[in-house]
Amino acid sequence: MADTKKKLKNNRTALGGWMLIPHPAIAEIMAGEGFDWIALDMEHAAVDLSMVEQIERAVRPSGCDLFVRLDGVNPILAKHVLDAGAKGVIVPNVRSPEDVDIMTAAVRYPPQGNRGTSLARALDYGRNFDEYLRGHNDNVFVAVMIEHHLAAGRAEEILARPGIDAAFIGPYDLSASLGVAGQLDHPDVLTSERTILDACRRTGVAPGYHVVPPERARIDERIAAGYRFIGCSLDTHFLMHGCRSLLQT
Ligand code: 3PY
Ligand code: MG
């Protein structure tokens, strides 16, 4: 079982890095710093499937879990990224219990789901077929993103569906859906976040949040508020802030 999944089951915090630049060196550098998980972003970055394999090879020695943020509620892409070696998926903009059911089935083999079997890379090209299939349905990780105020309003119904490990708030989309794009501390955004957090408590799903500014204090605030599955900034922001802090006088 992926460590992230175990940690969340035990109500511990799992911190993740976020990759928009799909280069194995970025993955090696970030994974080597001790993140529990890394998300490779196929929603908002130019990442193709062959890169998922390359990034997984780079992440693997660290023991860090590689997840892929999909481009939507997309069961076909989920199958491809798992076959390539990702340990789980982060599904953006989940709006309904039906969306959850489509994705939790797509990532699991029958009888619980409908993922197609293969002799793909994740199964060591068939050498690990039996063992992978035996453990996979329990081991696979699924985070659903709640990032629209209408989904926040249905959060308890959405998160009550089985097979989800975490509910991950995308603050930018959430704020945009409320007409206050980028105003992450706007009272309406905070109210929606509280609704999602309460739904997590009632359903036993680990709450998650993407803290985009690379500031430890903001991560600690979210941990103190009860969030457990926390995305920490972006590779692009780490670079940008590193450059700025050097060049600013
Ligand atoms: C958002 O803020 O909308 C996100 O998707 C962050 O990952
Ligand atoms: Mg988003």
CSV table of C-alpha atoms and ligand atoms in Angstrom, one decimal:
chain,number,residue,atom,x,y,z
A,1,MET,CA,0.0,0.0,0.0
A,2,ALA,CA,1.2,3.5,-0.8
A,3,ASP,CA,2.5,5.3,2.3
A,4,THR,CA,0.2,8.3,1.6
A,5,LYS,CA,-2.8,6.1,1.8
A,6,LYS,CA,-1.6,4.5,5.1
A,7,LYS,CA,-0.8,7.9,6.5
A,8,LEU,CA,-4.2,9.3,5.7
A,9,LYS,CA,-6.0,6.2,7.1
A,10,ASN,CA,-4.1,6.8,10.4
A,11,ASN,CA,-5.1,10.5,10.4
A,12,ARG,CA,-1.5,11.6,9.7
A,13,THR,CA,-0.5,14.4,7.3
A,14,ALA,CA,0.8,13.6,3.8
A,15,LEU,CA,2.6,16.5,2.1
A,16,GLY,CA,3.0,16.5,-1.7
A,17,GLY,CA,4.9,18.3,-4.3
A,18,TRP,CA,3.3,19.4,-7.6
A,19,MET,CA,4.9,19.2,-11.0
A,20,LEU,CA,4.0,21.2,-14.0
A,21,ILE,CA,7.4,20.8,-15.6
A,22,PRO,CA,7.5,17.2,-16.7
A,23,HIS,CA,11.2,16.5,-16.5
A,24,PRO,CA,12.7,13.6,-14.6
A,25,ALA,CA,15.3,15.8,-12.9
A,26,ILE,CA,12.6,17.9,-11.3
A,27,ALA,CA,11.0,14.7,-10.1
A,28,GLU,CA,14.3,13.5,-8.6
A,29,ILE,CA,15.0,16.7,-6.9
A,30,MET,CA,11.6,17.1,-5.4
A,31,ALA,CA,11.1,13.5,-4.4
A,32,GLY,CA,14.6,13.5,-2.9
A,33,GLU,CA,13.6,16.3,-0.5
A,34,GLY,CA,11.2,14.0,1.2
A,35,PHE,CA,7.7,14.7,0.0
A,36,ASP,CA,5.2,11.9,0.7
A,37,TRP,CA,3.7,12.2,-2.8
A,38,ILE,CA,4.2,14.1,-6.0
A,39,ALA,CA,1.4,15.0,-8.4
A,40,LEU,CA,2.1,15.3,-12.1
A,41,ASP,CA,-0.4,17.7,-13.6
A,42,MET,CA,-2.1,16.6,-16.8
A,43,GLU,CA,-4.9,19.2,-16.3
A,44,HIS,CA,-2.9,22.4,-16.6
A,45,ALA,CA,0.5,21.4,-18.0
A,46,ALA,CA,1.8,20.0,-21.3
A,47,VAL,CA,2.3,16.5,-20.0
A,48,ASP,CA,1.9,13.4,-22.1
A,49,LEU,CA,1.6,9.7,-21.2
A,50,SER,CA,5.2,8.8,-22.1
A,51,MET,CA,6.3,11.4,-19.5
A,52,VAL,CA,4.3,9.7,-16.8
A,53,GLU,CA,6.6,6.7,-17.2
A,54,GLN,CA,9.7,8.8,-17.2
A,55,ILE,CA,8.7,10.7,-14.1
A,56,GLU,CA,7.7,7.4,-12.3
A,57,ARG,CA,11.2,6.0,-13.0
A,58,ALA,CA,12.7,9.1,-11.5
A,59,VAL,CA,10.5,9.2,-8.4
A,60,ARG,CA,10.6,5.5,-7.6
A,61,PRO,CA,14.0,5.2,-5.7
A,62,SER,CA,12.8,7.8,-3.2
A,63,GLY,CA,9.7,5.7,-2.2
A,64,CYS,CA,7.5,8.8,-2.8
A,65,ASP,CA,4.1,8.1,-4.3
A,66,LEU,CA,3.5,9.4,-7.8
A,67,PHE,CA,-0.1,10.5,-8.5
A,68,VAL,CA,-1.4,12.1,-11.7
A,69,ARG,CA,-3.9,14.9,-11.7
A,70,LEU,CA,-6.1,13.9,-14.6
A,71,ASP,CA,-7.5,16.3,-17.2
A,72,GLY,CA,-11.1,15.8,-16.0
A,73,VAL,CA,-13.5,13.0,-15.0
A,74,ASN,CA,-11.7,10.8,-17.5
A,75,PRO,CA,-11.8,7.0,-16.9
A,76,ILE,CA,-9.8,6.3,-20.0
A,77,LEU,CA,-6.9,8.5,-19.0
A,78,ALA,CA,-7.0,7.0,-15.5
A,79,LYS,CA,-6.4,3.5,-17.0
A,80,HIS,CA,-3.5,4.8,-19.0
A,81,VAL,CA,-1.7,6.6,-16.2
A,82,LEU,CA,-2.1,3.6,-13.8
A,83,ASP,CA,-0.8,1.3,-16.5
A,84,ALA,CA,2.2,3.6,-16.9
A,85,GLY,CA,3.0,3.2,-13.2
A,86,ALA,CA,1.2,6.0,-11.2
A,87,LYS,CA,0.0,4.9,-7.8
A,88,GLY,CA,-3.2,6.8,-8.0
A,89,VAL,CA,-5.2,9.7,-9.5
A,90,ILE,CA,-6.4,13.1,-8.5
A,91,VAL,CA,-9.6,13.9,-10.3
A,92,PRO,CA,-10.4,17.6,-10.9
A,93,ASN,CA,-13.7,19.3,-10.7
A,94,VAL,CA,-15.8,16.4,-9.4
A,95,ARG,CA,-19.4,17.6,-9.2
A,96,SER,CA,-21.6,14.6,-8.3
A,97,PRO,CA,-21.8,11.2,-6.8
A,98,GLU,CA,-22.0,9.8,-10.3
A,99,ASP,CA,-18.6,11.4,-11.2
A,100,VAL,CA,-17.1,9.6,-8.2
A,101,ASP,CA,-18.6,6.3,-9.2
A,102,ILE,CA,-17.3,6.6,-12.7
A,103,MET,CA,-13.7,7.2,-11.4
A,104,THR,CA,-13.6,4.8,-8.5
A,105,ALA,CA,-14.7,2.0,-10.9
A,106,ALA,CA,-12.3,3.1,-13.6
A,107,VAL,CA,-9.3,2.6,-11.3
A,108,ARG,CA,-10.3,-0.8,-10.0
A,109,TYR,CA,-10.4,-4.2,-11.6
A,110,PRO,CA,-13.6,-6.3,-11.7
A,111,PRO,CA,-15.6,-7.2,-9.7
A,112,GLN,CA,-15.3,-3.8,-7.9
A,113,GLY,CA,-14.5,-1.9,-11.0
A,114,ASN,CA,-14.0,-2.0,-14.8
A,115,ARG,CA,-10.3,-1.3,-15.3
A,116,GLY,CA,-9.0,-3.4,-18.2
A,117,THR,CA,-6.3,-5.9,-17.4
A,118,SER,CA,-3.0,-5.6,-19.3
A,119,LEU,CA,0.7,-6.6,-19.2
A,120,ALA,CA,1.6,-2.9,-18.9
A,121,ARG,CA,4.6,-1.3,-17.2
A,122,ALA,CA,2.8,-1.1,-13.8
A,123,LEU,CA,2.6,-4.9,-13.8
A,124,ASP,CA,6.2,-5.2,-14.7
A,125,TYR,CA,5.1,-6.1,-18.2
A,126,GLY,CA,3.3,-9.2,-16.9
A,127,ARG,CA,6.0,-10.5,-14.5
A,128,ASN,CA,4.1,-9.1,-11.5
A,129,PHE,CA,0.6,-9.7,-12.9
A,130,ASP,CA,-0.8,-11.9,-10.0
A,131,GLU,CA,0.6,-9.8,-7.2
A,132,TYR,CA,-0.4,-6.5,-8.7
A,133,LEU,CA,-4.0,-7.6,-9.4
A,134,ARG,CA,-4.3,-9.2,-5.9
A,135,GLY,CA,-3.5,-5.9,-4.1
A,136,HIS,CA,-4.4,-3.3,-6.5
A,137,ASN,CA,-8.1,-2.6,-5.7
A,138,ASP,CA,-7.2,-1.9,-2.1
A,139,ASN,CA,-3.9,-0.1,-2.8
A,140,VAL,CA,-4.9,2.4,-5.5
A,141,PHE,CA,-5.3,6.0,-4.3
A,142,VAL,CA,-8.1,8.3,-5.4
A,143,ALA,CA,-8.5,11.9,-4.5
A,144,VAL,CA,-11.4,13.9,-5.8
A,145,MET,CA,-11.2,17.6,-6.2
A,146,ILE,CA,-14.0,19.7,-4.9
A,147,GLU,CA,-13.5,23.0,-6.5
A,148,HIS,CA,-16.8,24.4,-7.5
A,149,HIS,CA,-19.3,25.9,-5.0
A,150,LEU,CA,-22.1,23.7,-6.4
A,151,ALA,CA,-19.9,20.6,-5.6
A,152,ALA,CA,-19.2,22.1,-2.1
A,153,GLY,CA,-22.9,22.2,-1.6
A,154,ARG,CA,-23.2,18.5,-2.4
A,155,ALA,CA,-19.9,17.6,-0.7
A,156,GLU,CA,-21.4,15.1,1.8
A,157,GLU,CA,-23.4,13.3,-0.9
A,158,ILE,CA,-20.3,13.2,-3.1
A,159,LEU,CA,-17.8,12.0,-0.4
A,160,ALA,CA,-20.2,9.4,1.0
A,161,ARG,CA,-19.6,7.3,-2.1
A,162,PRO,CA,-17.1,4.4,-1.4
A,163,GLY,CA,-13.6,4.2,-2.7
A,164,ILE,CA,-12.2,7.7,-2.1
A,165,ASP,CA,-9.1,8.4,0.0
A,166,ALA,CA,-9.1,12.2,0.0
A,167,ALA,CA,-11.1,15.3,-0.9
A,168,PHE,CA,-8.8,17.9,-2.4
A,169,ILE,CA,-9.8,21.6,-2.5
A,170,GLY,CA,-8.6,23.6,-5.5
A,171,PRO,CA,-8.8,27.1,-4.1
A,172,TYR,CA,-8.4,28.9,-7.4
A,173,ASP,CA,-11.3,27.2,-9.2
A,174,LEU,CA,-13.4,27.3,-6.0
A,175,SER,CA,-12.9,31.1,-5.8
A,176,ALA,CA,-13.6,31.5,-9.5
A,177,SER,CA,-16.8,29.6,-9.2
A,178,LEU,CA,-17.9,32.1,-6.6
A,179,GLY,CA,-17.1,35.0,-8.8
A,180,VAL,CA,-14.0,36.0,-6.8
A,181,ALA,CA,-11.2,34.3,-8.8
A,182,GLY,CA,-7.9,34.4,-6.9
A,183,GLN,CA,-9.4,35.9,-3.7
A,184,LEU,CA,-8.5,32.9,-1.6
A,185,ASP,CA,-9.4,34.5,1.7
A,186,HIS,CA,-12.7,35.8,0.6
A,187,PRO,CA,-15.5,35.0,3.1
A,188,ASP,CA,-17.5,33.1,0.5
A,189,VAL,CA,-14.5,30.9,-0.3
A,190,LEU,CA,-13.8,30.2,3.4
A,191,THR,CA,-17.5,29.3,3.9
A,192,SER,CA,-17.4,26.8,1.1
A,193,GLU,CA,-14.1,25.3,2.4
A,194,ARG,CA,-15.7,24.9,5.9
A,195,THR,CA,-18.6,23.0,4.2
A,196,ILE,CA,-16.2,20.7,2.5
A,197,LEU,CA,-14.2,20.2,5.7
A,198,ASP,CA,-17.3,19.3,7.7
A,199,ALA,CA,-18.4,16.9,5.0
A,200,CYS,CA,-15.0,15.2,5.2
A,201,ARG,CA,-15.4,14.8,9.0
A,202,ARG,CA,-18.8,13.3,8.6
A,203,THR,CA,-17.8,10.8,5.9
A,204,GLY,CA,-14.3,9.9,7.1
A,205,VAL,CA,-12.6,11.1,3.9
A,206,ALA,CA,-9.2,12.9,4.5
A,207,PRO,CA,-9.5,16.6,3.7
A,208,GLY,CA,-7.0,18.1,1.4
A,209,TYR,CA,-6.0,21.5,0.1
A,210,HIS,CA,-3.5,22.9,-2.4
A,211,VAL,CA,-1.4,25.6,-0.7
A,212,VAL,CA,0.0,27.4,-3.7
A,213,PRO,CA,2.3,30.0,-2.2
A,214,PRO,CA,5.5,28.3,-1.1
A,215,GLU,CA,5.3,29.3,2.5
A,216,ARG,CA,5.6,26.8,5.4
A,217,ALA,CA,3.4,28.9,7.7
A,218,ARG,CA,0.4,28.5,5.3
A,219,ILE,CA,0.9,24.8,5.2
A,220,ASP,CA,1.0,24.7,9.0
A,221,GLU,CA,-2.2,26.7,9.2
A,222,ARG,CA,-4.0,24.2,7.0
A,223,ILE,CA,-2.6,21.3,9.1
A,224,ALA,CA,-3.9,23.0,12.3
A,225,ALA,CA,-7.3,23.4,10.6
A,226,GLY,CA,-7.5,19.7,10.1
A,227,TYR,CA,-6.3,19.2,6.5
A,228,ARG,CA,-4.2,16.1,5.9
A,229,PHE,CA,-3.6,15.7,2.2
A,230,ILE,CA,-1.7,18.9,1.4
A,231,GLY,CA,-0.3,19.9,-1.9
A,232,CYS,CA,2.7,22.2,-1.4
A,233,SER,CA,3.1,24.9,-4.0
A,234,LEU,CA,4.3,24.1,-7.6
A,235,ASP,CA,7.7,23.4,-9.2
A,236,THR,CA,7.3,26.6,-11.2
A,237,HIS,CA,6.7,28.6,-8.0
A,238,PHE,CA,9.7,27.1,-6.3
A,239,LEU,CA,11.9,28.3,-9.2
A,240,MET,CA,10.2,31.7,-9.5
A,241,HIS,CA,10.4,32.4,-5.7
A,242,GLY,CA,14.0,31.2,-5.6
A,243,CYS,CA,15.0,33.5,-8.4
A,244,ARG,CA,13.1,36.4,-6.9
A,245,SER,CA,14.5,36.1,-3.4
A,246,LEU,CA,18.0,36.2,-4.9
A,247,LEU,CA,17.4,39.1,-7.3
A,248,GLN,CA,15.4,41.3,-5.0
A,249,THR,CA,17.5,43.8,-3.1
B,1,3PY,C1,-7.2,25.1,-8.1
B,1,3PY,O1,-6.8,25.8,-7.2
B,1,3PY,O2,-8.2,25.2,-8.8
B,1,3PY,C2,-6.4,23.9,-8.3
B,1,3PY,O3,-6.8,23.1,-9.1
B,1,3PY,C3,-5.2,23.6,-7.5
B,1,3PY,O4,-4.5,22.4,-7.8
B,2,MG,MG,-8.5,23.6,-10.2
